[in-house]
Amino acid sequence: MGSSTREIKRKIRSVNSTMQITKAFELVSTAKLKRARDRMDITKPYFETIQTAVQDILSADKRIKSKYIASGEQVKPLYIVVTSDRGLCGGYNINAVKKSLEHLKTKDEAKFIVIGKRAYDLLKQHGYNVIDSFLYISEKPEYIHAAQIAKVAMTLYEKGEVDSIHFVYTRFVSTISQLATDLLLLPIDRPEINDDDATTIVNYEPSPEEVFKYIIPKYIESTLYGGLIESSASEQAARRVAMESASDNAEDIIEELTLSFNQARQAAITQEISEIVGGAEALK
Amino acid sequence: MGNKFMLEVVTPDRAFFKGETDMVILRTTEGDIGILYDHEPLVAPLRTGSMRVRLDDQSYRWAACSSGFMTVSEEKTTVIVDSAEWVDEIDIDRAIEAKKRAEERIHEGREKGVDVMRARLALERAINRIKLREVRK
């Protein structure tokens, strides 16, 4: 039994212990994914209702003029980027960060609010203008977090330091597919007004402008909240997939290593026998 | 009993109510407003207060609501609020606790740089809950 078999045995052991870790991670994220999905199912109705309500108000009424509605070119974007605090989840973080940089020409034109340590580290390292960060909330986001983020972003918008707010989060398409998405929060694109059914006249108490001033922050908050929840589900799903393929890969490697271990062992035995036979021959 | 319409109440943490009723009374920033079947389209902000849904036996079911807004359209009435709970769900101990905390915060207010505005709102919510619980139980 030479040193090569021992070497292979050591490798097998090491791969095996790595596999145990990835298996454990996989189980943990499966459980967390279940919980995150449950939360997502609960918040989805709220998220969608608010979205449709704002769209309805805008499309029903052409009179509303507001600084929140798109007009002209935007040159000072603010990006709110959602990532995780931990790695080992495949392309989840990098895809979100890449998405936010997609339309940027220079480093200085955009400001960033980041959620999650990964984006914070990445963007800081490359010298982007990170003005605020929310760390260690992305796994279990609460409504109050979304409200805080919204407050920071709205203040910047009101002051005119930014003229558009983009929200980059990861949409949960299915357990095996998540998509980084860039959503324009402000200014709101006025949906195409269809003249045929624009006959309903909606009443606003006390006035359209007042109502709008009230609803827009709500809209931003709830959209952020919905995005945070969805991203956290996506994170767990991405991690589960990454860990699953890591475990599969470890199994393949172990199989290969076991094969070469057996070959090496057999070769050693064969060699020993031929040595003994050779020695016996020589003694005759 | 008048005609019924569809009412939907949603909060960030649950779909609070979805069903048919013939009247709901809500507290807007301009005052209480009652919605009946075939109300004209309306959008209005809501303030912290109560919500009443009329049941089949003409009695009202009361709920405490935080701020939000409502939209009335032809198909249905949608109420979107930060939080809502039926009167019998109100955790009175928690509300009293919250009231005390908010009062303390307002009290120490300016020196310690507390967000007084936020504390005021919290106090308003707590008082609203306690009041509803006591009056409507």
mmCIF file of C-alpha atoms in Angstrom, chain A residues 1-220:
data_model
loop_
_atom_site.group_PDB
_atom_site.id
_atom_site.type_symbol
_atom_site.label_atom_id
_atom_site.label_comp_id
_atom_site.label_asym_id
_atom_site.label_seq_id
_atom_site.Cartn_x
_atom_site.Cartn_y
_atom_site.Cartn_z
ATOM 1 C CA MET A 1 0.000 0.000 0.000
ATOM 2 C CA GLY A 2 1.821 3.040 -1.239
ATOM 3 C CA SER A 3 1.468 6.700 -0.428
ATOM 4 C CA SER A 4 -0.895 7.250 -3.386
ATOM 5 C CA THR A 5 -3.738 5.259 -1.841
ATOM 6 C CA ARG A 6 -3.364 7.150 1.414
ATOM 7 C CA GLU A 7 -3.396 10.409 -0.501
ATOM 8 C CA ILE A 8 -6.616 9.472 -2.295
ATOM 9 C CA LYS A 9 -8.232 8.350 0.924
ATOM 10 C CA ARG A 10 -7.459 11.716 2.496
ATOM 11 C CA LYS A 11 -9.022 13.510 -0.459
ATOM 12 C CA ILE A 12 -12.166 11.424 -0.209
ATOM 13 C CA ARG A 13 -12.490 12.273 3.444
ATOM 14 C CA SER A 14 -12.073 15.960 2.782
ATOM 15 C CA VAL A 15 -14.646 16.019 -0.020
ATOM 16 C CA ASN A 16 -16.986 14.049 2.181
ATOM 17 C CA SER A 17 -16.873 16.571 4.985
ATOM 18 C CA THR A 18 -17.450 19.410 2.541
ATOM 19 C CA MET A 19 -20.437 17.543 1.228
ATOM 20 C CA GLN A 20 -21.865 17.230 4.704
ATOM 21 C CA ILE A 21 -21.665 20.992 5.070
ATOM 22 C CA THR A 22 -23.302 21.723 1.734
ATOM 23 C CA LYS A 23 -26.009 19.170 2.503
ATOM 24 C CA ALA A 24 -26.684 20.888 5.817
ATOM 25 C CA PHE A 25 -26.857 24.294 4.124
ATOM 26 C CA GLU A 26 -29.222 22.865 1.587
ATOM 27 C CA LEU A 27 -31.566 21.590 4.279
ATOM 28 C CA VAL A 28 -31.431 24.853 6.185
ATOM 29 C CA SER A 29 -32.242 26.943 3.150
ATOM 30 C CA THR A 30 -35.042 24.577 2.161
ATOM 31 C CA ALA A 31 -36.662 25.219 5.519
ATOM 32 C CA LYS A 32 -36.044 28.962 5.306
ATOM 33 C CA LEU A 33 -37.360 29.062 1.769
ATOM 34 C CA LYS A 34 -40.590 27.502 2.942
ATOM 35 C CA ARG A 35 -40.997 30.212 5.579
ATOM 36 C CA ALA A 36 -40.050 33.020 3.189
ATOM 37 C CA ARG A 37 -42.550 31.775 0.639
ATOM 38 C CA ASP A 38 -45.302 31.679 3.229
ATOM 39 C CA ARG A 39 -44.589 35.286 4.106
ATOM 40 C CA MET A 40 -44.547 36.223 0.462
ATOM 41 C CA ASP A 41 -47.969 34.671 -0.047
ATOM 42 C CA ILE A 42 -49.322 36.727 2.839
ATOM 43 C CA THR A 43 -47.923 40.060 1.651
ATOM 44 C CA LYS A 44 -48.606 39.622 -2.037
ATOM 45 C CA PRO A 45 -52.252 40.736 -1.921
ATOM 46 C CA TYR A 46 -51.294 44.000 -0.191
ATOM 47 C CA PHE A 47 -48.448 44.638 -2.583
ATOM 48 C CA GLU A 48 -50.595 44.005 -5.640
ATOM 49 C CA THR A 49 -53.608 45.923 -4.380
ATOM 50 C CA ILE A 50 -51.576 49.062 -3.778
ATOM 51 C CA GLN A 51 -49.923 48.755 -7.164
ATOM 52 C CA THR A 52 -53.221 48.495 -8.994
ATOM 53 C CA ALA A 53 -54.747 51.279 -6.895
ATOM 54 C CA VAL A 54 -52.008 53.738 -7.875
ATOM 55 C CA GLN A 55 -52.153 52.698 -11.513
ATOM 56 C CA ASP A 56 -55.931 53.071 -11.505
ATOM 57 C CA ILE A 57 -55.819 56.528 -10.012
ATOM 58 C CA LEU A 58 -53.256 57.668 -12.543
ATOM 59 C CA SER A 59 -54.991 56.244 -15.556
ATOM 60 C CA ALA A 60 -58.445 57.370 -14.484
ATOM 61 C CA ASP A 61 -57.487 60.978 -14.116
ATOM 62 C CA LYS A 62 -55.511 63.122 -16.488
ATOM 63 C CA ARG A 63 -55.815 66.201 -14.344
ATOM 64 C CA ILE A 64 -53.349 65.115 -11.730
ATOM 65 C CA LYS A 65 -50.120 66.994 -12.091
ATOM 66 C CA SER A 66 -47.375 66.116 -9.711
ATOM 67 C CA LYS A 67 -43.626 66.074 -9.388
ATOM 68 C CA TYR A 68 -44.012 62.341 -8.949
ATOM 69 C CA ILE A 69 -45.092 61.805 -12.500
ATOM 70 C CA ALA A 70 -42.581 61.347 -15.276
ATOM 71 C CA SER A 71 -41.537 64.405 -17.226
ATOM 72 C CA GLY A 72 -38.367 64.800 -19.226
ATOM 73 C CA GLU A 73 -35.024 63.093 -18.981
ATOM 74 C CA GLN A 74 -33.595 61.736 -15.730
ATOM 75 C CA VAL A 75 -29.913 62.271 -15.124
ATOM 76 C CA LYS A 76 -29.435 61.729 -11.391
ATOM 77 C CA PRO A 77 -30.693 58.266 -10.585
ATOM 78 C CA LEU A 78 -30.841 56.693 -7.143
ATOM 79 C CA TYR A 79 -30.555 52.942 -6.989
ATOM 80 C CA ILE A 80 -31.907 50.892 -4.120
ATOM 81 C CA VAL A 81 -30.244 47.497 -4.383
ATOM 82 C CA VAL A 82 -31.328 44.429 -2.437
ATOM 83 C CA THR A 83 -28.828 41.640 -1.823
ATOM 84 C CA SER A 84 -28.068 39.216 0.997
ATOM 85 C CA ASP A 85 -25.634 39.473 3.888
ATOM 86 C CA ARG A 86 -24.125 36.088 3.229
ATOM 87 C CA GLY A 87 -22.619 34.419 0.229
ATOM 88 C CA LEU A 88 -22.866 30.843 -1.036
ATOM 89 C CA CYS A 89 -25.994 31.504 -3.007
ATOM 90 C CA GLY A 90 -24.786 31.255 -6.585
ATOM 91 C CA GLY A 91 -25.252 34.310 -8.759
ATOM 92 C CA TYR A 92 -27.936 35.896 -6.591
ATOM 93 C CA ASN A 93 -25.928 38.861 -5.320
ATOM 94 C CA ILE A 94 -23.789 39.514 -8.329
ATOM 95 C CA ASN A 95 -26.796 39.454 -10.653
ATOM 96 C CA ALA A 96 -28.586 42.100 -8.615
ATOM 97 C CA VAL A 97 -25.524 44.349 -8.485
ATOM 98 C CA LYS A 98 -24.878 43.910 -12.200
ATOM 99 C CA LYS A 99 -28.484 44.789 -12.942
ATOM 100 C CA SER A 100 -28.145 48.068 -11.082
ATOM 101 C CA LEU A 101 -25.004 49.011 -13.006
ATOM 102 C CA GLU A 102 -26.447 48.057 -16.364
ATOM 103 C CA HIS A 103 -27.427 51.537 -17.518
ATOM 104 C CA LEU A 104 -24.738 53.550 -15.808
ATOM 105 C CA LYS A 105 -22.209 55.307 -17.956
ATOM 106 C CA THR A 106 -20.054 56.853 -15.258
ATOM 107 C CA LYS A 107 -19.504 56.065 -11.620
ATOM 108 C CA ASP A 108 -20.428 59.458 -10.301
ATOM 109 C CA GLU A 109 -23.872 60.002 -11.790
ATOM 110 C CA ALA A 110 -25.689 57.546 -9.545
ATOM 111 C CA LYS A 111 -26.248 57.283 -5.821
ATOM 112 C CA PHE A 112 -26.870 54.001 -4.061
ATOM 113 C CA ILE A 113 -28.829 52.813 -1.070
ATOM 114 C CA VAL A 114 -27.855 49.234 -0.396
ATOM 115 C CA ILE A 115 -29.570 46.508 1.539
ATOM 116 C CA GLY A 116 -27.312 43.604 2.427
ATOM 117 C CA LYS A 117 -23.621 43.354 3.081
ATOM 118 C CA ARG A 118 -22.725 41.859 -0.267
ATOM 119 C CA ALA A 119 -23.785 44.827 -2.343
ATOM 120 C CA TYR A 120 -22.312 47.193 0.218
ATOM 121 C CA ASP A 121 -18.871 45.563 -0.002
ATOM 122 C CA LEU A 122 -18.937 45.245 -3.773
ATOM 123 C CA LEU A 123 -20.048 48.787 -4.528
ATOM 124 C CA LYS A 124 -17.831 50.391 -1.894
ATOM 125 C CA GLN A 125 -14.841 48.491 -3.204
ATOM 126 C CA HIS A 126 -15.391 49.795 -6.713
ATOM 127 C CA GLY A 127 -15.822 53.348 -5.535
ATOM 128 C CA TYR A 128 -19.510 53.887 -6.113
ATOM 129 C CA ASN A 129 -21.386 56.546 -4.236
ATOM 130 C CA VAL A 130 -23.108 54.590 -1.462
ATOM 131 C CA ILE A 131 -25.038 57.076 0.632
ATOM 132 C CA ASP A 132 -26.842 54.737 2.980
ATOM 133 C CA SER A 133 -26.870 51.071 3.846
ATOM 134 C CA PHE A 134 -29.180 48.700 5.659
ATOM 135 C CA LEU A 135 -27.322 45.602 6.757
ATOM 136 C CA TYR A 136 -28.524 42.395 8.387
ATOM 137 C CA ILE A 137 -32.170 42.890 7.562
ATOM 138 C CA SER A 138 -32.465 41.186 4.209
ATOM 139 C CA GLU A 139 -33.208 37.739 5.577
ATOM 140 C CA LYS A 140 -36.177 38.820 7.673
ATOM 141 C CA PRO A 141 -37.345 42.212 6.439
ATOM 142 C CA GLU A 142 -40.060 43.995 8.412
ATOM 143 C CA TYR A 143 -42.381 46.758 7.280
ATOM 144 C CA ILE A 144 -40.566 49.263 9.475
ATOM 145 C CA HIS A 145 -37.351 48.656 7.509
ATOM 146 C CA ALA A 146 -39.121 49.423 4.269
ATOM 147 C CA ALA A 147 -40.525 52.587 5.847
ATOM 148 C CA GLN A 148 -37.033 53.709 6.878
ATOM 149 C CA ILE A 149 -35.591 53.086 3.438
ATOM 150 C CA ALA A 150 -38.512 54.892 1.847
ATOM 151 C CA LYS A 151 -37.970 57.873 4.118
ATOM 152 C CA VAL A 152 -34.312 58.217 3.135
ATOM 153 C CA ALA A 153 -35.103 57.875 -0.555
ATOM 154 C CA MET A 154 -38.039 60.274 -0.458
ATOM 155 C CA THR A 155 -36.031 62.915 1.354
ATOM 156 C CA LEU A 156 -33.388 62.787 -1.369
ATOM 157 C CA TYR A 157 -36.044 63.007 -4.025
ATOM 158 C CA GLU A 158 -37.806 65.928 -2.364
ATOM 159 C CA LYS A 159 -34.531 67.810 -2.041
ATOM 160 C CA GLY A 160 -33.844 67.259 -5.706
ATOM 161 C CA GLU A 161 -30.573 65.460 -5.090
ATOM 162 C CA VAL A 162 -31.850 62.624 -7.213
ATOM 163 C CA ASP A 163 -34.450 62.772 -9.950
ATOM 164 C CA SER A 164 -35.414 59.144 -10.224
ATOM 165 C CA ILE A 165 -35.536 56.164 -7.897
ATOM 166 C CA HIS A 166 -34.796 52.699 -9.205
ATOM 167 C CA PHE A 167 -35.471 49.646 -7.121
ATOM 168 C CA VAL A 168 -33.370 46.600 -7.942
ATOM 169 C CA TYR A 169 -34.587 43.376 -6.368
ATOM 170 C CA THR A 170 -34.744 39.728 -7.285
ATOM 171 C CA ARG A 171 -38.058 38.428 -8.474
ATOM 172 C CA PHE A 172 -39.111 35.004 -7.403
ATOM 173 C CA VAL A 173 -40.118 33.269 -10.610
ATOM 174 C CA SER A 174 -39.962 29.735 -9.279
ATOM 175 C CA THR A 175 -37.885 27.712 -6.848
ATOM 176 C CA ILE A 176 -35.281 27.157 -9.539
ATOM 177 C CA SER A 177 -35.399 30.502 -11.291
ATOM 178 C CA GLN A 178 -34.970 34.013 -9.875
ATOM 179 C CA LEU A 179 -34.675 37.151 -11.902
ATOM 180 C CA ALA A 180 -32.927 40.393 -10.994
ATOM 181 C CA THR A 181 -35.323 43.210 -11.843
ATOM 182 C CA ASP A 182 -34.955 46.962 -12.154
ATOM 183 C CA LEU A 183 -38.183 48.718 -11.212
ATOM 184 C CA LEU A 184 -38.627 52.453 -11.652
ATOM 185 C CA LEU A 185 -40.312 53.660 -8.452
ATOM 186 C CA LEU A 186 -40.282 57.381 -9.119
ATOM 187 C CA PRO A 187 -41.209 59.209 -11.171
ATOM 188 C CA ILE A 188 -44.176 57.048 -12.003
ATOM 189 C CA ASP A 189 -44.819 56.326 -15.622
ATOM 190 C CA ARG A 190 -48.303 57.381 -16.469
ATOM 191 C CA PRO A 191 -50.007 54.402 -18.061
ATOM 192 C CA GLU A 192 -51.428 54.852 -21.537
ATOM 193 C CA ILE A 193 -54.808 56.419 -21.179
ATOM 194 C CA ASN A 194 -57.516 54.695 -23.087
ATOM 195 C CA ASP A 195 -60.072 57.301 -24.042
ATOM 196 C CA ASP A 196 -62.870 54.817 -24.515
ATOM 197 C CA ASP A 197 -63.210 53.835 -20.905
ATOM 198 C CA ALA A 198 -61.965 57.028 -19.293
ATOM 199 C CA THR A 199 -65.536 58.037 -18.661
ATOM 200 C CA THR A 200 -65.655 57.261 -14.948
ATOM 201 C CA ILE A 201 -65.078 60.328 -12.875
ATOM 202 C CA VAL A 202 -63.435 59.560 -9.589
ATOM 203 C CA ASN A 203 -63.931 61.696 -6.536
ATOM 204 C CA TYR A 204 -61.017 62.585 -4.347
ATOM 205 C CA GLU A 205 -61.431 63.602 -0.736
ATOM 206 C CA PRO A 206 -60.244 66.276 -0.004
ATOM 207 C CA SER A 207 -58.461 66.871 -3.345
ATOM 208 C CA PRO A 208 -56.531 64.804 -5.915
ATOM 209 C CA GLU A 209 -53.256 66.475 -4.970
ATOM 210 C CA GLU A 210 -53.746 65.830 -1.257
ATOM 211 C CA VAL A 211 -54.648 62.220 -1.868
ATOM 212 C CA PHE A 212 -51.662 61.795 -4.079
ATOM 213 C CA LYS A 213 -49.285 63.333 -1.600
ATOM 214 C CA TYR A 214 -50.521 60.795 0.864
ATOM 215 C CA ILE A 215 -50.598 57.738 -1.340
ATOM 216 C CA ILE A 216 -47.214 58.056 -3.018
ATOM 217 C CA PRO A 217 -45.121 57.451 0.133
ATOM 218 C CA LYS A 218 -47.409 54.525 0.939
ATOM 219 C CA TYR A 219 -46.870 53.189 -2.542
ATOM 220 C CA ILE A 220 -43.098 53.463 -2.222
#
